[in-house]
């Protein structure tokens, strides 16, 4: 690791999200979320899994904080469940829900770790979805109200705030492909959802600024899109528009990309959901941009899947993915091509220049086919290779002048992997779900050593 470059103050962290680990979905007055509803619908989640118990973190959090302390991370990123704080998504705070996070924050700080809070990691209160969810502008205002409540309680103790996690998933997997909650397949309403998520982010930034938090930003899951051949450039631009530009252009430049016309055609003719002044709210300065990165896409031109525009969903954009057989694939069947993380970061810097704020890699990790050995240990060399090669790509991006301030491994624990339930394991700590026993994998020990080695290096005079 000695050749890696990490500047003084570089943050090493790890991340989780509320619905994926907490369980206790009915404790202390928590209301139902769209994932409680969705995971109960037959066929939505592999094996019919739900987040009802998950990693039982709501009760076992002291043990998980001890794992974090022993790991030696600088920062722990976790999310707050909106339905614990406002069970129906509006109205007064549920104190017991907030108290849980208050205790967690205190314990994380006492372990010498900086908390990094994500306000929305996909668990929308079901009551808001019943009123249209993110398709409706009002949800953006409700999100700002919720943010103000949380910031009022935790703002003095939490230094780093992330408004939304991966709004692409909320808008497109939630309202266009239907693979995530609430599971619908729509066209223009999914684009309205994207806009309202961005608006909600901007309004939440105002709420965070009002209490003077140290750092606030948003996390996007950006894709490094490669055209399969030179003739697939236009298809690649449509892919980039859907995956990246519809988020980064409004956030960083205060405008939607021109390429949205070719990408969505008839679906973007009606833009009444975008109002004067929204882009100014959305593009308020970020202290950092969070980027979650896992795998690149190679794409080629393709016909519409649905010929009738009235039946077309917002992910029907005349491109398709091309297999990448030369790469190793993870248990998610995602190709592993680490240098594309560096390429994504340097491309962003080239494209946005000074408009690109400092970056935190807020997630990076791999699901692997882990096996527990007879002695109870879990050796996961593929995950170690994945993480070390991606960390090297971050170091390369730093060397090329990208201002990367931190790197968070996804995830501390094996957990509920959304539509894949408990079948896919991303943790550096193994969770035996029947007993809830936690076993640090070899990747945990590798990360611990890596942090220790680089901490010495970056603190050297
Ligand atoms: O588990 C998810 C996480 O919730 C969001 N980013 C991607 C991870 C792996 O799929």
GROMACS .gro file of C-alpha atoms and ligand atoms in nm:
model
  471
    1UNK     CA    1   0.000   0.000   0.000
    2UNK     CA    2   0.303   0.228   0.031
    3UNK     CA    3   0.265   0.364  -0.323
    4UNK     CA    4  -0.089   0.486  -0.262
    5UNK     CA    5  -0.145   0.857  -0.227
    6UNK     CA    6  -0.383   0.985   0.038
    7UNK     CA    7  -0.352   1.344   0.156
    8UNK     CA    8  -0.363   1.453   0.522
    9UNK     CA    9  -0.717   1.433   0.652
   10UNK     CA   10  -0.831   1.176   0.394
   11UNK     CA   11  -1.133   1.000   0.544
   12UNK     CA   12  -1.153   0.621   0.557
   13UNK     CA   13  -1.503   0.502   0.634
   14UNK     CA   14  -1.764   0.237   0.594
   15UNK     CA   15  -2.137   0.262   0.531
   16UNK     CA   16  -2.476   0.106   0.598
   17UNK     CA   17  -2.841   0.207   0.551
   18UNK     CA   18  -3.136   0.194   0.788
   19UNK     CA   19  -3.376  -0.046   0.617
   20UNK     CA   20  -3.092  -0.279   0.524
   21UNK     CA   21  -2.968  -0.337   0.880
   22UNK     CA   22  -3.202  -0.209   1.150
   23UNK     CA   23  -3.498  -0.450   1.161
   24UNK     CA   24  -3.745  -0.351   1.437
   25UNK     CA   25  -3.978  -0.211   1.176
   26UNK     CA   26  -4.255  -0.161   1.430
   27UNK     CA   27  -4.051  -0.047   1.728
   28UNK     CA   28  -4.105   0.285   1.906
   29UNK     CA   29  -4.383   0.406   1.680
   30UNK     CA   30  -4.205   0.366   1.345
   31UNK     CA   31  -4.451   0.392   1.058
   32UNK     CA   32  -4.448   0.169   0.749
   33UNK     CA   33  -4.221   0.257   0.459
   34UNK     CA   34  -4.256   0.175   0.091
   35UNK     CA   35  -4.005  -0.106   0.139
   36UNK     CA   36  -4.218  -0.269   0.409
   37UNK     CA   37  -4.506  -0.270   0.162
   38UNK     CA   38  -4.306  -0.369  -0.145
   39UNK     CA   39  -4.117  -0.653   0.020
   40UNK     CA   40  -4.448  -0.810   0.123
   41UNK     CA   41  -4.575  -0.820  -0.234
   42UNK     CA   42  -4.522  -1.168  -0.379
   43UNK     CA   43  -4.237  -1.191  -0.629
   44UNK     CA   44  -4.081  -0.852  -0.553
   45UNK     CA   45  -3.788  -0.964  -0.335
   46UNK     CA   46  -3.588  -1.284  -0.375
   47UNK     CA   47  -3.705  -1.557  -0.137
   48UNK     CA   48  -3.976  -1.325  -0.004
   49UNK     CA   49  -3.723  -1.160   0.228
   50UNK     CA   50  -3.816  -0.843   0.417
   51UNK     CA   51  -3.630  -0.596   0.639
   52UNK     CA   52  -3.836  -0.696   0.944
   53UNK     CA   53  -3.533  -0.832   1.131
   54UNK     CA   54  -3.239  -0.762   0.898
   55UNK     CA   55  -2.922  -0.742   1.114
   56UNK     CA   56  -3.120  -0.655   1.426
   57UNK     CA   57  -2.903  -0.345   1.445
   58UNK     CA   58  -3.177  -0.152   1.625
   59UNK     CA   59  -3.098  -0.367   1.931
   60UNK     CA   60  -2.740  -0.475   1.857
   61UNK     CA   61  -2.595  -0.135   1.764
   62UNK     CA   62  -2.348  -0.123   2.058
   63UNK     CA   63  -2.181  -0.435   1.917
   64UNK     CA   64  -2.172  -0.280   1.570
   65UNK     CA   65  -2.017   0.040   1.702
   66UNK     CA   66  -1.751  -0.175   1.872
   67UNK     CA   67  -1.676  -0.336   1.535
   68UNK     CA   68  -1.637   0.012   1.385
   69UNK     CA   69  -1.404   0.122   1.663
   70UNK     CA   70  -1.184  -0.185   1.623
   71UNK     CA   71  -1.179  -0.133   1.247
   72UNK     CA   72  -1.029   0.211   1.303
   73UNK     CA   73  -1.243   0.403   1.054
   74UNK     CA   74  -1.247   0.782   1.063
   75UNK     CA   75  -1.614   0.804   0.969
   76UNK     CA   76  -1.927   0.590   0.976
   77UNK     CA   77  -2.199   0.661   0.722
   78UNK     CA   78  -2.548   0.543   0.816
   79UNK     CA   79  -2.896   0.652   0.723
   80UNK     CA   80  -3.192   0.775   0.923
   81UNK     CA   81  -3.526   0.607   0.864
   82UNK     CA   82  -3.774   0.884   0.786
   83UNK     CA   83  -4.068   0.670   0.913
   84UNK     CA   84  -3.901   0.642   1.254
   85UNK     CA   85  -3.886   1.020   1.278
   86UNK     CA   86  -4.221   1.101   1.115
   87UNK     CA   87  -4.427   0.781   1.099
   88UNK     CA   88  -4.659   0.921   0.830
   89UNK     CA   89  -4.403   1.149   0.664
   90UNK     CA   90  -4.534   1.475   0.805
   91UNK     CA   91  -4.627   1.636   1.134
   92UNK     CA   92  -4.449   1.637   1.470
   93UNK     CA   93  -4.137   1.437   1.542
   94UNK     CA   94  -4.160   1.095   1.701
   95UNK     CA   95  -3.916   1.149   1.989
   96UNK     CA   96  -3.848   0.780   2.046
   97UNK     CA   97  -3.747   0.741   1.683
   98UNK     CA   98  -3.509   1.036   1.703
   99UNK     CA   99  -3.368   0.921   2.037
  100UNK     CA  100  -3.242   0.600   1.877
  101UNK     CA  101  -3.027   0.800   1.635
  102UNK     CA  102  -2.921   1.042   1.906
  103UNK     CA  103  -2.783   0.754   2.113
  104UNK     CA  104  -2.615   0.605   1.808
  105UNK     CA  105  -2.448   0.935   1.720
  106UNK     CA  106  -2.319   0.975   2.076
  107UNK     CA  107  -2.177   0.622   2.076
  108UNK     CA  108  -2.010   0.669   1.738
  109UNK     CA  109  -1.853   0.994   1.857
  110UNK     CA  110  -1.743   0.830   2.182
  111UNK     CA  111  -1.566   0.566   1.970
  112UNK     CA  112  -1.364   0.847   1.810
  113UNK     CA  113  -1.550   0.819   1.478
  114UNK     CA  114  -1.721   1.098   1.284
  115UNK     CA  115  -2.083   1.019   1.196
  116UNK     CA  116  -2.193   1.087   0.837
  117UNK     CA  117  -2.571   1.088   0.812
  118UNK     CA  118  -2.775   1.008   0.502
  119UNK     CA  119  -3.124   1.151   0.536
  120UNK     CA  120  -3.293   0.944   0.268
  121UNK     CA  121  -3.183   0.594   0.168
  122UNK     CA  122  -3.507   0.489  -0.004
  123UNK     CA  123  -3.744   0.421   0.289
  124UNK     CA  124  -4.018   0.671   0.204
  125UNK     CA  125  -4.305   0.672   0.456
  126UNK     CA  126  -4.584   0.472   0.294
  127UNK     CA  127  -4.835   0.746   0.377
  128UNK     CA  128  -4.650   0.982   0.140
  129UNK     CA  129  -4.648   0.722  -0.136
  130UNK     CA  130  -5.023   0.691  -0.087
  131UNK     CA  131  -5.039   1.058  -0.189
  132UNK     CA  132  -4.823   1.004  -0.499
  133UNK     CA  133  -4.477   0.976  -0.345
  134UNK     CA  134  -4.192   1.145  -0.532
  135UNK     CA  135  -4.417   1.203  -0.835
  136UNK     CA  136  -4.567   1.483  -0.624
  137UNK     CA  137  -4.400   1.815  -0.553
  138UNK     CA  138  -4.534   1.814  -0.199
  139UNK     CA  139  -4.301   1.523  -0.110
  140UNK     CA  140  -4.001   1.753  -0.167
  141UNK     CA  141  -4.143   1.996   0.089
  142UNK     CA  142  -4.218   1.714   0.333
  143UNK     CA  143  -3.855   1.598   0.295
  144UNK     CA  144  -3.728   1.945   0.384
  145UNK     CA  145  -3.955   1.951   0.689
  146UNK     CA  146  -3.822   1.613   0.802
  147UNK     CA  147  -3.464   1.728   0.740
  148UNK     CA  148  -3.519   2.034   0.959
  149UNK     CA  149  -3.642   1.810   1.243
  150UNK     CA  150  -3.341   1.578   1.222
  151UNK     CA  151  -3.090   1.861   1.179
  152UNK     CA  152  -3.236   2.041   1.477
  153UNK     CA  153  -3.163   1.737   1.695
  154UNK     CA  154  -2.836   1.608   1.548
  155UNK     CA  155  -2.694   1.909   1.364
  156UNK     CA  156  -2.456   2.006   1.642
  157UNK     CA  157  -2.301   1.659   1.661
  158UNK     CA  158  -2.298   1.529   1.303
  159UNK     CA  159  -2.034   1.693   1.083
  160UNK     CA  160  -2.122   1.539   0.744
  161UNK     CA  161  -2.471   1.527   0.593
  162UNK     CA  162  -2.595   1.358   0.278
  163UNK     CA  163  -2.944   1.456   0.166
  164UNK     CA  164  -3.028   1.172  -0.074
  165UNK     CA  165  -2.866   0.841  -0.154
  166UNK     CA  166  -2.872   0.750  -0.525
  167UNK     CA  167  -3.182   0.937  -0.642
  168UNK     CA  168  -3.143   0.751  -0.975
  169UNK     CA  169  -3.257   0.436  -0.795
  170UNK     CA  170  -3.548   0.613  -0.627
  171UNK     CA  171  -3.673   0.768  -0.953
  172UNK     CA  172  -3.589   0.506  -1.214
  173UNK     CA  173  -3.586   0.172  -1.030
  174UNK     CA  174  -3.881   0.289  -0.819
  175UNK     CA  175  -4.103   0.449  -1.082
  176UNK     CA  176  -3.972   0.333  -1.425
  177UNK     CA  177  -3.840  -0.026  -1.416
  178UNK     CA  178  -4.034  -0.119  -1.102
  179UNK     CA  179  -3.746  -0.322  -0.959
  180UNK     CA  180  -3.748  -0.121  -0.637
  181UNK     CA  181  -4.024   0.016  -0.416
  182UNK     CA  182  -4.286   0.133  -0.491
  183UNK     CA  183  -4.249  -0.087  -0.799
  184UNK     CA  184  -4.425   0.103  -1.076
  185UNK     CA  185  -4.341   0.133  -1.446
  186UNK     CA  186  -4.407   0.483  -1.569
  187UNK     CA  187  -4.280   0.741  -1.815
  188UNK     CA  188  -4.319   1.113  -1.745
  189UNK     CA  189  -4.412   1.059  -1.376
  190UNK     CA  190  -4.070   0.898  -1.322
  191UNK     CA  191  -3.908   1.212  -1.467
  192UNK     CA  192  -4.124   1.422  -1.236
  193UNK     CA  193  -3.999   1.204  -0.949
  194UNK     CA  194  -3.638   1.276  -1.053
  195UNK     CA  195  -3.710   1.650  -1.047
  196UNK     CA  196  -3.887   1.637  -0.712
  197UNK     CA  197  -3.599   1.439  -0.561
  198UNK     CA  198  -3.359   1.709  -0.679
  199UNK     CA  199  -3.590   1.979  -0.547
  200UNK     CA  200  -3.618   1.796  -0.215
  201UNK     CA  201  -3.238   1.785  -0.201
  202UNK     CA  202  -3.215   2.162  -0.261
  203UNK     CA  203  -3.477   2.243   0.001
  204UNK     CA  204  -3.307   2.006   0.247
  205UNK     CA  205  -2.974   2.183   0.186
  206UNK     CA  206  -3.145   2.508   0.293
  207UNK     CA  207  -3.265   2.335   0.612
  208UNK     CA  208  -2.915   2.203   0.684
  209UNK     CA  209  -2.759   2.544   0.620
  210UNK     CA  210  -3.012   2.701   0.857
  211UNK     CA  211  -2.863   2.509   1.149
  212UNK     CA  212  -2.505   2.558   1.029
  213UNK     CA  213  -2.391   2.200   0.975
  214UNK     CA  214  -2.024   2.164   0.884
  215UNK     CA  215  -2.061   1.983   0.548
  216UNK     CA  216  -2.361   1.897   0.335
  217UNK     CA  217  -2.393   1.725   0.000
  218UNK     CA  218  -2.570   1.455  -0.197
  219UNK     CA  219  -2.472   1.104  -0.304
  220UNK     CA  220  -2.516   0.989  -0.666
  221UNK     CA  221  -2.448   0.647  -0.812
  222UNK     CA  222  -2.268   0.762  -1.123
  223UNK     CA  223  -2.192   0.528  -1.409
  224UNK     CA  224  -1.883   0.516  -1.625
  225UNK     CA  225  -2.048   0.459  -1.963
  226UNK     CA  226  -1.839   0.325  -2.253
  227UNK     CA  227  -1.978   0.302  -2.608
  228UNK     CA  228  -1.938  -0.050  -2.749
  229UNK     CA  229  -1.820   0.093  -3.084
  230UNK     CA  230  -1.768   0.446  -3.218
  231UNK     CA  231  -2.113   0.425  -3.380
  232UNK     CA  232  -2.268   0.383  -3.034
  233UNK     CA  233  -2.166   0.732  -2.913
  234UNK     CA  234  -2.522   0.867  -2.935
  235UNK     CA  235  -2.654   0.568  -2.741
  236UNK     CA  236  -2.380   0.622  -2.481
  237UNK     CA  237  -2.485   0.984  -2.444
  238UNK     CA  238  -2.844   0.875  -2.382
  239UNK     CA  239  -2.718   0.631  -2.120
  240UNK     CA  240  -2.504   0.902  -1.958
  241UNK     CA  241  -2.798   1.138  -1.961
  242UNK     CA  242  -3.025   0.894  -1.782
  243UNK     CA  243  -2.761   0.772  -1.535
  244UNK     CA  244  -2.553   1.083  -1.468
  245UNK     CA  245  -2.632   1.409  -1.645
  246UNK     CA  246  -2.994   1.442  -1.534
  247UNK     CA  247  -2.847   1.469  -1.182
  248UNK     CA  248  -2.508   1.632  -1.222
  249UNK     CA  249  -2.608   1.907  -1.468
  250UNK     CA  250  -2.890   2.052  -1.254
  251UNK     CA  251  -2.684   2.014  -0.934
  252UNK     CA  252  -2.355   2.153  -1.063
  253UNK     CA  253  -2.459   2.377  -1.354
  254UNK     CA  254  -2.815   2.476  -1.266
  255UNK     CA  255  -2.962   2.343  -1.593
  256UNK     CA  256  -3.094   2.021  -1.738
  257UNK     CA  257  -2.882   1.864  -2.016
  258UNK     CA  258  -2.979   1.934  -2.377
  259UNK     CA  259  -2.938   1.561  -2.441
  260UNK     CA  260  -3.253   1.494  -2.238
  261UNK     CA  261  -3.456   1.574  -2.551
  262UNK     CA  262  -3.307   1.287  -2.750
  263UNK     CA  263  -3.310   1.060  -2.444
  264UNK     CA  264  -3.675   1.100  -2.347
  265UNK     CA  265  -3.835   1.254  -2.656
  266UNK     CA  266  -4.216   1.255  -2.606
  267UNK     CA  267  -4.182   1.178  -2.233
  268UNK     CA  268  -4.016   1.513  -2.167
  269UNK     CA  269  -4.253   1.733  -2.371
  270UNK     CA  270  -4.469   1.806  -2.066
  271UNK     CA  271  -4.237   1.981  -1.817
  272UNK     CA  272  -4.500   2.146  -1.603
  273UNK     CA  273  -4.353   1.977  -1.297
  274UNK     CA  274  -4.046   2.203  -1.336
  275UNK     CA  275  -4.113   2.552  -1.202
  276UNK     CA  276  -3.926   2.883  -1.218
  277UNK     CA  277  -3.670   2.904  -0.942
  278UNK     CA  278  -3.638   2.528  -0.891
  279UNK     CA  279  -3.299   2.504  -1.059
  280UNK     CA  280  -3.160   2.782  -0.839
  281UNK     CA  281  -3.268   2.582  -0.534
  282UNK     CA  282  -3.128   2.258  -0.676
  283UNK     CA  283  -2.791   2.406  -0.767
  284UNK     CA  284  -2.712   2.567  -0.431
  285UNK     CA  285  -2.339   2.503  -0.361
  286UNK     CA  286  -2.245   2.159  -0.230
  287UNK     CA  287  -1.965   2.109   0.019
  288UNK     CA  288  -1.899   1.772  -0.143
  289UNK     CA  289  -2.039   1.537  -0.402
  290UNK     CA  290  -2.082   1.180  -0.278
  291UNK     CA  291  -2.024   0.917  -0.545
  292UNK     CA  292  -2.116   0.551  -0.512
  293UNK     CA  293  -1.929   0.338  -0.760
  294UNK     CA  294  -1.936  -0.034  -0.834
  295UNK     CA  295  -1.907  -0.119  -1.204
  296UNK     CA  296  -1.894   0.039  -1.552
  297UNK     CA  297  -2.141  -0.004  -1.839
  298UNK     CA  298  -2.064  -0.079  -2.201
  299UNK     CA  299  -2.364   0.016  -2.414
  300UNK     CA  300  -2.481   0.004  -2.774
  301UNK     CA  301  -2.765   0.144  -2.976
  302UNK     CA  302  -3.095  -0.046  -2.951
  303UNK     CA  303  -3.455   0.002  -3.065
  304UNK     CA  304  -3.727   0.113  -2.825
  305UNK     CA  305  -3.853  -0.181  -2.624
  306UNK     CA  306  -4.203  -0.033  -2.642
  307UNK     CA  307  -4.311   0.118  -2.974
  308UNK     CA  308  -4.612   0.306  -2.835
  309UNK     CA  309  -4.478   0.618  -2.653
  310UNK     CA  310  -4.782   0.618  -2.429
  311UNK     CA  311  -4.673   0.280  -2.289
  312UNK     CA  312  -4.301   0.360  -2.269
  313UNK     CA  313  -4.130   0.379  -1.928
  314UNK     CA  314  -3.858   0.636  -1.855
  315UNK     CA  315  -3.580   0.375  -1.887
  316UNK     CA  316  -3.672   0.289  -2.246
  317UNK     CA  317  -3.402   0.510  -2.401
  318UNK     CA  318  -3.274   0.320  -2.708
  319UNK     CA  319  -2.959   0.175  -2.555
  320UNK     CA  320  -2.873  -0.161  -2.404
  321UNK     CA  321  -2.589  -0.303  -2.202
  322UNK     CA  322  -2.325  -0.518  -2.369
  323UNK     CA  323  -2.165  -0.810  -2.180
  324UNK     CA  324  -1.808  -0.761  -2.056
  325UNK     CA  325  -1.682  -1.122  -2.063
  326UNK     CA  326  -1.319  -1.027  -2.012
  327UNK     CA  327  -1.388  -0.898  -1.661
  328UNK     CA  328  -1.439  -1.100  -1.345
  329UNK     CA  329  -1.799  -1.068  -1.227
  330UNK     CA  330  -1.913  -1.036  -0.865
  331UNK     CA  331  -2.204  -1.225  -0.709
  332UNK     CA  332  -2.426  -0.942  -0.838
  333UNK     CA  333  -2.297  -1.035  -1.185
  334UNK     CA  334  -2.133  -0.693  -1.202
  335UNK     CA  335  -1.808  -0.671  -1.404
  336UNK     CA  336  -1.503  -0.566  -1.200
  337UNK     CA  337  -1.301  -0.298  -1.384
  338UNK     CA  338  -1.135  -0.089  -1.114
  339UNK     CA  339  -0.955   0.167  -1.335
  340UNK     CA  340  -1.297   0.291  -1.451
  341UNK     CA  341  -1.342   0.453  -1.109
  342UNK     CA  342  -1.036   0.668  -1.181
  343UNK     CA  343  -1.168   0.734  -1.534
  344UNK     CA  344  -1.508   0.841  -1.400
  345UNK     CA  345  -1.344   1.082  -1.157
  346UNK     CA  346  -1.102   1.235  -1.407
  347UNK     CA  347  -1.382   1.267  -1.667
  348UNK     CA  348  -1.595   1.450  -1.411
  349UNK     CA  349  -1.312   1.689  -1.338
  350UNK     CA  350  -1.247   1.750  -1.708
  351UNK     CA  351  -1.618   1.803  -1.777
  352UNK     CA  352  -1.719   2.020  -1.480
  353UNK     CA  353  -1.389   2.188  -1.392
  354UNK     CA  354  -1.427   2.424  -1.097
  355UNK     CA  355  -1.798   2.344  -1.073
  356UNK     CA  356  -1.706   2.000  -0.935
  357UNK     CA  357  -1.691   2.018  -0.555
  358UNK     CA  358  -1.465   1.792  -0.348
  359UNK     CA  359  -1.568   1.430  -0.381
  360UNK     CA  360  -1.628   1.154  -0.129
  361UNK     CA  361  -1.658   0.798  -0.255
  362UNK     CA  362  -1.951   0.725  -0.026
  363UNK     CA  363  -1.985   0.360  -0.135
  364UNK     CA  364  -1.768   0.101  -0.304
  365UNK     CA  365  -1.770  -0.272  -0.243
  366UNK     CA  366  -1.860  -0.612  -0.379
  367UNK     CA  367  -2.099  -0.896  -0.315
  368UNK     CA  368  -1.913  -1.225  -0.322
  369UNK     CA  369  -2.001  -1.591  -0.270
  370UNK     CA  370  -1.862  -1.605   0.083
  371UNK     CA  371  -1.826  -1.935   0.264
  372UNK     CA  372  -1.787  -1.986   0.635
  373UNK     CA  373  -1.500  -2.224   0.707
  374UNK     CA  374  -1.513  -2.505   0.962
  375UNK     CA  375  -1.333  -2.285   1.216
  376UNK     CA  376  -1.599  -2.012   1.168
  377UNK     CA  377  -1.376  -1.772   0.977
  378UNK     CA  378  -1.465  -1.615   0.642
  379UNK     CA  379  -1.187  -1.568   0.388
  380UNK     CA  380  -1.294  -1.336   0.102
  381UNK     CA  381  -0.989  -1.274  -0.120
  382UNK     CA  382  -1.203  -1.156  -0.414
  383UNK     CA  383  -1.352  -0.879  -0.203
  384UNK     CA  384  -1.006  -0.782  -0.074
  385UNK     CA  385  -0.883  -0.762  -0.435
  386UNK     CA  386  -1.189  -0.560  -0.539
  387UNK     CA  387  -1.148  -0.310  -0.256
  388UNK     CA  388  -0.771  -0.271  -0.283
  389UNK     CA  389  -0.786  -0.220  -0.660
  390UNK     CA  390  -1.063   0.040  -0.631
  391UNK     CA  391  -0.878   0.218  -0.353
  392UNK     CA  392  -0.574   0.225  -0.583
  393UNK     CA  393  -0.798   0.382  -0.852
  394UNK     CA  394  -0.895   0.654  -0.602
  395UNK     CA  395  -0.529   0.713  -0.529
  396UNK     CA  396  -0.463   0.740  -0.905
  397UNK     CA  397  -0.743   0.996  -0.939
  398UNK     CA  398  -0.588   1.198  -0.657
  399UNK     CA  399  -0.256   1.188  -0.836
  400UNK     CA  400  -0.432   1.324  -1.145
  401UNK     CA  401  -0.564   1.616  -0.948
  402UNK     CA  402  -0.917   1.511  -0.852
  403UNK     CA  403  -1.002   1.641  -0.505
  404UNK     CA  404  -1.117   1.318  -0.339
  405UNK     CA  405  -1.159   1.360   0.035
  406UNK     CA  406  -1.280   1.019   0.149
  407UNK     CA  407  -1.363   0.656   0.072
  408UNK     CA  408  -1.635   0.447   0.238
  409UNK     CA  409  -1.652   0.070   0.200
  410UNK     CA  410  -1.997  -0.069   0.131
  411UNK     CA  411  -2.078  -0.230   0.364
  412UNK     CA  412  -1.987  -0.282   0.729
  413UNK     CA  413  -2.231  -0.574   0.756
  414UNK     CA  414  -2.392  -0.826   0.525
  415UNK     CA  415  -2.745  -0.693   0.497
  416UNK     CA  416  -3.078  -0.676   0.312
  417UNK     CA  417  -2.972  -0.620  -0.049
  418UNK     CA  418  -3.306  -0.479  -0.169
  419UNK     CA  419  -3.466  -0.692  -0.444
  420UNK     CA  420  -3.200  -0.962  -0.377
  421UNK     CA  421  -3.292  -0.991  -0.009
  422UNK     CA  422  -3.029  -1.162   0.205
  423UNK     CA  423  -2.897  -1.365  -0.086
  424UNK     CA  424  -2.621  -1.120  -0.176
  425UNK     CA  425  -2.353  -1.034   0.080
  426UNK     CA  426  -2.159  -0.705   0.061
  427UNK     CA  427  -2.034  -0.695   0.420
  428UNK     CA  428  -1.678  -0.694   0.545
  429UNK     CA  429  -1.841  -0.846   0.853
  430UNK     CA  430  -2.033  -1.169   0.798
  431UNK     CA  431  -2.378  -1.190   0.957
  432UNK     CA  432  -2.522  -1.531   1.038
  433UNK     CA  433  -2.887  -1.429   1.019
  434UNK     CA  434  -3.040  -1.710   1.236
  435UNK     CA  435  -2.806  -1.632   1.528
  436UNK     CA  436  -2.712  -1.274   1.431
  437UNK     CA  437  -2.350  -1.365   1.503
  438UNK     CA  438  -2.107  -1.115   1.350
  439UNK     CA  439  -1.774  -1.248   1.213
  440UNK     CA  440  -1.521  -1.005   1.065
  441UNK     CA  441  -1.410  -1.140   0.725
  442UNK     CA  442  -1.053  -1.122   0.599
  443UNK     CA  443  -1.156  -0.804   0.411
  444UNK     CA  444  -1.231  -0.640   0.749
  445UNK     CA  445  -0.881  -0.728   0.871
  446UNK     CA  446  -0.732  -0.609   0.541
  447UNK     CA  447  -0.918  -0.276   0.566
  448UNK     CA  448  -0.808  -0.234   0.927
  449UNK     CA  449  -0.443  -0.279   0.828
  450UNK     CA  450  -0.483  -0.052   0.526
  451UNK     CA  451  -0.632   0.228   0.732
  452UNK     CA  452  -0.361   0.194   0.995
  453UNK     CA  453  -0.081   0.197   0.734
  454UNK     CA  454  -0.215   0.498   0.551
  455UNK     CA  455  -0.300   0.687   0.864
  456UNK     CA  456   0.066   0.669   0.967
  457UNK     CA  457   0.170   0.777   0.622
  458UNK     CA  458  -0.059   1.074   0.601
  459UNK     CA  459   0.020   1.199   0.949
  460UNK     CA  460   0.394   1.181   0.894
  461UNK     CA  461   0.563   1.525   0.887
  462LIG     O1  462  -2.689  -0.202  -0.109
  462LIG     C1  463  -2.683  -0.098  -0.201
  462LIG     C2  464  -2.697   0.035  -0.129
  462LIG     O2  465  -2.813   0.043  -0.055
  462LIG     C3  466  -2.699   0.147  -0.230
  462LIG     N1  467  -2.588   0.139  -0.320
  462LIG     C4  468  -2.562   0.012  -0.383
  462LIG     C5  469  -2.555  -0.098  -0.278
  462LIG     C6  470  -2.526  -0.232  -0.346
  462LIG     O3  471  -2.624  -0.264  -0.438
   0.00000   0.00000   0.00000
